[in-house]
Coordinates of C-alpha atoms in Angstrom, one line a residue:
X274 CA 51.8 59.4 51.9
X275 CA 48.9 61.6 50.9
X276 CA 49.3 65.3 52.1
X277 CA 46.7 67.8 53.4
X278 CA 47.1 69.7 49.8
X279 CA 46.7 66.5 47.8
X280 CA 43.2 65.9 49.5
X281 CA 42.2 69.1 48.9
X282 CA 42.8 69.3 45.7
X283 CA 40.3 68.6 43.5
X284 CA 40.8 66.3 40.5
X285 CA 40.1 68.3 37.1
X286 CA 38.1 67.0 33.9
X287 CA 39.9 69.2 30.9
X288 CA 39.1 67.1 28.2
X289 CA 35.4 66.3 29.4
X290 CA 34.4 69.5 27.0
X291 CA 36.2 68.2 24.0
X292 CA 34.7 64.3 24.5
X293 CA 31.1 66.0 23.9
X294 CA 30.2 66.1 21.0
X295 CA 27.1 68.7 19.8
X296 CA 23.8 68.0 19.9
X297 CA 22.4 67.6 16.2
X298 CA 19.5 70.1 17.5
X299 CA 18.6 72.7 19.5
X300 CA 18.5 70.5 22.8
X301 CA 16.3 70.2 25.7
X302 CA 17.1 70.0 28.9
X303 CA 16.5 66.4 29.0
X304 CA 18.6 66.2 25.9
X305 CA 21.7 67.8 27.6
X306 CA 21.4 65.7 31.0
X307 CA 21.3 62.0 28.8
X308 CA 24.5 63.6 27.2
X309 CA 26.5 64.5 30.1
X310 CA 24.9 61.3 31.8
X311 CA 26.7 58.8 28.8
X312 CA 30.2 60.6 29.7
X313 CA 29.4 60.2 33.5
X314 CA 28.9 56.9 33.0
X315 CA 32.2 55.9 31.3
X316 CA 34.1 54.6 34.0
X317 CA 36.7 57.7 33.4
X318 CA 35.3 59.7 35.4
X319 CA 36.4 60.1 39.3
X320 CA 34.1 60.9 42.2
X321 CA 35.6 64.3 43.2
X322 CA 35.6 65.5 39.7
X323 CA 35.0 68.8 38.5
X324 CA 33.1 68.9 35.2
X325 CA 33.7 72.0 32.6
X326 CA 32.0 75.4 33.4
X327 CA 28.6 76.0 31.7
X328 CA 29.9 78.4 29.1
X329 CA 32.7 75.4 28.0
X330 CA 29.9 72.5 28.3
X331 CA 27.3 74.6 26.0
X332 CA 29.9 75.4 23.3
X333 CA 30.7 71.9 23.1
X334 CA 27.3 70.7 22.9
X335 CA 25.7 74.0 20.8
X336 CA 23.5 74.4 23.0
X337 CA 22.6 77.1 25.2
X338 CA 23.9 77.5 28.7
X339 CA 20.4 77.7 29.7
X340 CA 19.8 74.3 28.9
X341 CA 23.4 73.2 30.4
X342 CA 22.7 74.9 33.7
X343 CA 18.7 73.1 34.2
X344 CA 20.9 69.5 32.9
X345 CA 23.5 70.4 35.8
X346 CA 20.8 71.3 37.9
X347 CA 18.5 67.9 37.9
X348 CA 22.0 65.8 38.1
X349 CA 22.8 67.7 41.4
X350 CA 19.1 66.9 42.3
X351 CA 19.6 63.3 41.6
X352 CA 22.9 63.1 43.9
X353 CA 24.9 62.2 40.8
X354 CA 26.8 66.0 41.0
X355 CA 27.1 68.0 43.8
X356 CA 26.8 72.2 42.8
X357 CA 29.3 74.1 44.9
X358 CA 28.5 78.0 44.5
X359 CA 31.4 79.6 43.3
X360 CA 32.8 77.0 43.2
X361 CA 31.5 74.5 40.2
X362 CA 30.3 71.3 39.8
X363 CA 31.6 67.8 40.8
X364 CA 31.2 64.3 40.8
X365 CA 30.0 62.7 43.6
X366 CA 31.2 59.5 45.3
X367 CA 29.2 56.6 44.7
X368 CA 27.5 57.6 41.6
X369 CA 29.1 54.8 39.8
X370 CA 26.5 52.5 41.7
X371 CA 23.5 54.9 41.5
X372 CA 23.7 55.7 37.6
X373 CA 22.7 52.6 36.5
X374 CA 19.9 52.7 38.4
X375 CA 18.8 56.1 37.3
X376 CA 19.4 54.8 33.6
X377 CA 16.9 52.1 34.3
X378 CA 14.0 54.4 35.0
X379 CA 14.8 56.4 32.0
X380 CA 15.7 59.2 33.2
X381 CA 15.8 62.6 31.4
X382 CA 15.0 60.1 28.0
X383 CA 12.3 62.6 27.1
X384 CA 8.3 63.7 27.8
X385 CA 7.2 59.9 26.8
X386 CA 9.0 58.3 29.9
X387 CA 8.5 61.2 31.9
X388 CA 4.5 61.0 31.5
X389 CA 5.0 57.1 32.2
X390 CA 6.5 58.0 35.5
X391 CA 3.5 60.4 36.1
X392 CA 1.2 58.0 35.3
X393 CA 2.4 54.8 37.8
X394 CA 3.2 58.1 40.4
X395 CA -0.7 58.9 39.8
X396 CA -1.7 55.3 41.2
X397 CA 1.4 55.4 43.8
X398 CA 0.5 58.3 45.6
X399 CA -3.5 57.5 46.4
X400 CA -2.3 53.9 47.7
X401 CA 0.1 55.8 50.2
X402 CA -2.7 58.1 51.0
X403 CA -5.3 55.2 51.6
X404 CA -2.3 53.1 53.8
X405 CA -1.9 56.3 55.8
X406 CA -5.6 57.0 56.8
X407 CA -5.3 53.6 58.2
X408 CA -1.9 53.6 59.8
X409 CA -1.6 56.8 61.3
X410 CA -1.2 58.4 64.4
X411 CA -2.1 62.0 66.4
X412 CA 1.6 62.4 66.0
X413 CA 2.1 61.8 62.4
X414 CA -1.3 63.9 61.6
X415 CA 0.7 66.5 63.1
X416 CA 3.9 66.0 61.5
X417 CA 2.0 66.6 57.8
X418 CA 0.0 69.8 60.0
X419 CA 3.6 71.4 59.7
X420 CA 5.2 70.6 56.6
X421 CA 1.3 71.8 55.1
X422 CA 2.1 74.9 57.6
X423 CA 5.6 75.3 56.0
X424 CA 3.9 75.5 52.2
X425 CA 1.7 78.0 53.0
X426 CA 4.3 80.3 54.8
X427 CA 6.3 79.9 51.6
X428 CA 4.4 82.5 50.2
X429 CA 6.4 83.2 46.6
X430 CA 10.0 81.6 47.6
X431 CA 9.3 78.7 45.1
X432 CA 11.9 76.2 46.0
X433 CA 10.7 76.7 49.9
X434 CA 7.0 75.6 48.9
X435 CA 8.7 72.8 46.8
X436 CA 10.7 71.1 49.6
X437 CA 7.5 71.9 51.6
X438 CA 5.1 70.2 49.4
X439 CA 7.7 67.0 48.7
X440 CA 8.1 66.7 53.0
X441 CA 4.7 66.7 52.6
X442 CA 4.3 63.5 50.3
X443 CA 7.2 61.8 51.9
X444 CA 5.6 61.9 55.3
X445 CA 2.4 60.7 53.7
X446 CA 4.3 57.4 52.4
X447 CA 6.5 57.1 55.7
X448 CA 3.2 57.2 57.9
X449 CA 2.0 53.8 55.1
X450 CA 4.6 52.1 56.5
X451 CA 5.1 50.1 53.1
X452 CA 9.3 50.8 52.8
X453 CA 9.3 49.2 49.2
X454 CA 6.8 52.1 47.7
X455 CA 8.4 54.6 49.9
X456 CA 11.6 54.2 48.1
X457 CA 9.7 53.7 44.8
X458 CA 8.0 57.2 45.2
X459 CA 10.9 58.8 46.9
X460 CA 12.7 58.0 43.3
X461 CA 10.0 59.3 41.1
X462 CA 9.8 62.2 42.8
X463 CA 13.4 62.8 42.7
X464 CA 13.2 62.1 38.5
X465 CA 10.2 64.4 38.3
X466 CA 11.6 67.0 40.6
X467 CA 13.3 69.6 37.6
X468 CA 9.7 69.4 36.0
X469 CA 7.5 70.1 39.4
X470 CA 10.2 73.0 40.0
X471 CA 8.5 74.9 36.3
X472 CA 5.3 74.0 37.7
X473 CA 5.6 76.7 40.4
X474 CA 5.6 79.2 37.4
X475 CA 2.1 78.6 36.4
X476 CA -0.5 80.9 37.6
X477 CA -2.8 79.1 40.2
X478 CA -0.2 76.2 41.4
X479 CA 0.2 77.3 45.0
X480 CA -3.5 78.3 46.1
X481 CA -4.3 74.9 44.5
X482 CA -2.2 72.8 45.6
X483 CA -2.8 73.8 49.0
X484 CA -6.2 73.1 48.7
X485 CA -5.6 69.6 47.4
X486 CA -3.0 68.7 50.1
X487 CA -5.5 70.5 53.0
X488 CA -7.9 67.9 51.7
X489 CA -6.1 64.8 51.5
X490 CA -4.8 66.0 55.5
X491 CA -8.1 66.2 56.4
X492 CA -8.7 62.4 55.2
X493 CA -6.0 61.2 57.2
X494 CA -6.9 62.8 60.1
X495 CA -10.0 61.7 60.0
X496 CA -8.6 57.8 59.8
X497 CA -10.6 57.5 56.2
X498 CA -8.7 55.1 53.8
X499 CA -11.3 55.9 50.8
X500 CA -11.9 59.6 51.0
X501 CA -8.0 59.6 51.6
X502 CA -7.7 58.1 48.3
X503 CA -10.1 60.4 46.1
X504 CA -8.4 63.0 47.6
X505 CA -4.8 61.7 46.7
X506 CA -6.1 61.0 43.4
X507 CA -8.0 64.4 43.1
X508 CA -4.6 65.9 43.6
X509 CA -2.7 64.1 41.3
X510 CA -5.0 64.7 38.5
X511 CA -4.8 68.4 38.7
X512 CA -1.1 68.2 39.7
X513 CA -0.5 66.3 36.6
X514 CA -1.8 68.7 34.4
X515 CA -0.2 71.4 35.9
X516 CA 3.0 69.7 34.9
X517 CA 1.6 68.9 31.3
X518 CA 0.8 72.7 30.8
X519 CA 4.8 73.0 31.8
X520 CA 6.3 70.4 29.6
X521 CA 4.1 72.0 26.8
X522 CA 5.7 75.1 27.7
X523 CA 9.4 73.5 27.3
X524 CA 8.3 72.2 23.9

C-alpha cells in the first residue's frame, strides 16, 4: 500500500552528475541540453525525477552554470522538465514519448538545424497568415486585437511580450483552421523559443515587432489573403535576422 509520504516524496537522481561526462569544450547552450537530453533518454530515468543542482551538473560537464541553467531552461520549455522555484528541477511524466520526437527535429543539435527550422518557419508562418485573411471572423480579428494589445502593454517585462507575441502567432494559425500546420508551427516555435527569448535583448525588437504584427492584423482584418502574406513574410524576414544577430552574439 502506497502512503501519503511515499507519493510525496520525490525520487532522487544522485548518480545523474557522475554519468555526465565533460564536455571536450567550452559548451553552448545547445551543447549542454543534447547532453542532459542523451541521459534523459536512457530509459533510467523516472518521471518525477529530480536532476542534480546547476552547480553539480556544470562541474560535471566543465561548463559553466550559465550554460546549465539556459539547457535547464529550454528542456522546461519543451515540457520535458518541469522547474520548481526553490525547489529544483524534475522530470516530467510522459517525456519518454515526447523525446523522441523532439530528437527528430534536431533539437538543440546546433545553429545549422536551428536556421533550418527558421527557414521552413519563414514559409509556415505567411501560409497561416494568407489561410487566416480568408477564414476569419469579427471575433477572431478581435481575439489577435488583444494578444497585440497585451505586447504593447508589456512595455520592458520581456518574457510578458514573448508569451504575448507567441499568443499572437498561435491565434494566427488557429484562425487557418489547418490543425496539421498548427501543430507543426506550435513545435517550432517551442524549439525556437530559448533563441526568440535573447532576441528581446537587441535594441529595436519590440517597437519593430509591433509594427510588423500591427500590419499583418491589419491584413486579416481586412479579409486580404495576399497582403496578409507579404506582411507575414515581411515579419519573418526581419524577425529572422533579429535572431541571426542573437545567435552571432552566442557564438
Amino acid at each position: 500500500m502506497t502512503t501519503q509520504s511515499d507519493q510525496q516524496t520525490p525520487a532522487a537522481a544522485p548518480d545523474l552528475a557522475q554519468l555526465l561526462r565533460p564536455v571536450v569544450r567550452e559548451s553552448s547552450v545547445s551543447e549542454v541540453a543534447k547532453r542532459l537530453l542523451d541521459h534523459l533518454t536512457s530509459g533510467d530515468i523516472r518521471p518525477g525525477t529530480r536532476l542534480p543542482a546547476e552547480r553539480q551538473l556544470a562541474e560535471a560537464l566543465g561548463v559553466a552554470r550559465s550554460s546549465v541553467r539556459g539547457a535547464l531552461s529550454a528542456l522546461d520549455v519543451l515540457g520535458i522538465i518541469e522547474i520548481r522555484p526553490g525547489s529544483g528541477s524534475y522530470v516530467r511524466e510522459g517525456t519518454s514519448e515526447f523525446l523522441p520526437r523532439a530528437i527528430n527535429w534536431g533539437l538543440m543539435l546546433g545553429q545549422r538545424r536551428t536556421r533550418d527550422l527558421v527557414e521552413v518557419r519563414t514559409h509556415m508562418e505567411a501560409v497561416s497568415a494568407r489561410l487566416a485573411a480568408q477564414r476569419t471572423s469579427d471575433a477572431d480579428v478581435a481575439r489577435l486585437e488583444e494578444h497585440l494589445q497585451h505586447m504593447r502593454e508589456a512595455g520592458s517585462d520581456a518574457k510578458a511580450f514573448i508569451e504575448a507575441d507567441i499568443a499572437f502567432h498561435l491565434e494566427t494559425a488557429r484562425i487557418a483552421g489547418n490543425t496539421v500546420l498548427s501543430d507543426i508551427l506550435h513545435s517550432i516555435r517551442a524549439l525556437l523559443q530559448v533563441w526568440m527569448e535573447r532576441v528581446s535583448d537587441i535594441e529595436g525588437t519590440v517597437s519593430g515587432t509591433l509594427c510588423e504584427h500591427d500590419a499583418v492584423l491589419a491584413a486579416i482584418r481586412d479579409r486580404d489573403p495576399e497582403a496578409a502574406d507579404r506582411a507575414m513574410a515581411e515579419h519573418m524576414r526581419m524577425a529572422n535576422a533579429r535572431l541571426s544577430a542573437a545567435m552571432e552574439q552566442a557564438d
